Amino acid sequence: MQPNKNTHSLDKALLQELLAVSDSPCLSLYMPTHRSHPENLQDPVRFKNLMKELEESLLRKYSNDETKAHLAPLIELTSEVDFWNRAAVGLAIFSAPGFIKAVKLAEAPKEIAMVADSFHTKPIQYYLQSTERFHVLALNRHEIQLFEGNRHSLVEIDLHEEVTATMTDALGEENADEHLTVASNVGTASSMHHGHGSKKDEVDIDSEHYFRDVAESIALHYSKPSGLPLLLAALPEYHHLFQKVSKNPLLVEEGIKVNPSTLTSEKLAELAWEVIKPEFLRKQEQLIGRYNQSKANGLGSEEIKEVAVALVEGRVDTLIIELTGLLPAALPIW
């Protein structure tokens, strides 16, 4: 299935792109979505209701024809085949003259339909600042899937065109076909091929080439720009080889040792959080420890006025906002 060219991964680069748009009107639409039938049948209905809100806002300033022109890109985007069938748990769409982008969200947002001179980006800014985010790479010998998620859910990412996504991408069509044929016969003929240059050796070499290409392209296009931890979900026998060829410092040593194609996205998210949770808690404790030490040295504060002044003056290294609290805490720039 081909990815929608207007559906994008949520990262800092996209946020900067949204913030740079200056042509108005800027239409921002947020809504929760559903992955499965029959719940997903309500998503187009919700979308139409939010479109009515956008229309009402636009008509306060623009004519009927101008309003229809501003809404047309959203209608065209969401009318594409399989758009609603490939939903996550949330959706954000941003549209301005000559600009249209949709983002699948790993958390269900509140419904928002807003027309303004700039995009409403606070919900995605908040998500990007979360420390609970991570990537999951689902890998087998023939293809990959990449997910972004948190403790609640995973969203499949439409892969960058330069990412090595299949064995064919890595080896070329002819060599990949040969690899698949050989791989399917290795199990029955392995007792006949144990020496140098055996069919099994050829499969292992091809797999190493493929895994290395995958590791490099995922690191370049996703791990490095996002800084997110990367978990590998694959059969146990693939983990050692992938860890061997990967130079990605964000690759978590402990992965998910099971065939990911046998798991639902919900189960994969559950297993991923089990792996990443101890690392998340460790980093959280380190951050709190830094704050307590800074506060003891007179270099940290949880007083709103002091934090606000320090922010304006550029003296804050880290701003900590507790989800269950109202007060921010600030660490100084060292």
Short mmCIF file of C-alpha atoms in Angstrom, two decimals, residues 13 20 30 48 50 59 62 76 87 99 106 113 153 168 175 206 209 218 238 240 277 287 292 330:
data_model
loop_
_atom_site.label_atom_id
_atom_site.label_comp_id
_atom_site.label_asym_id
_atom_site.label_seq_id
_atom_site.Cartn_x
_atom_site.Cartn_y
_atom_site.Cartn_z
CA ALA A 13 11.11 19.40 11.50
CA ALA A 20 6.94 28.99 9.35
CA TYR A 30 -7.68 17.82 15.47
CA LYS A 48 -17.72 16.51 8.57
CA LEU A 50 -15.55 19.77 12.33
CA LEU A 59 -17.74 32.62 6.31
CA TYR A 62 -14.66 35.17 3.31
CA GLU A 76 -9.71 16.12 -1.36
CA ALA A 87 -6.06 5.69 10.96
CA PHE A 99 -0.09 23.92 1.98
CA ALA A 106 -0.35 8.33 18.99
CA ALA A 113 -11.49 23.17 14.40
CA SER A 153 -0.39 3.20 21.59
CA THR A 168 14.47 -5.95 -2.78
CA ASN A 175 19.10 -11.03 -6.03
CA ASP A 206 22.40 -11.23 2.20
CA HIS A 209 23.57 -6.64 4.00
CA ILE A 218 16.37 4.22 9.96
CA TYR A 238 17.57 -11.74 14.22
CA HIS A 240 22.13 -10.49 17.47
CA LYS A 277 9.46 1.70 30.95
CA LEU A 287 16.21 14.49 35.76
CA ASN A 292 16.94 18.68 43.39
CA ALA A 330 13.45 24.93 35.86
#
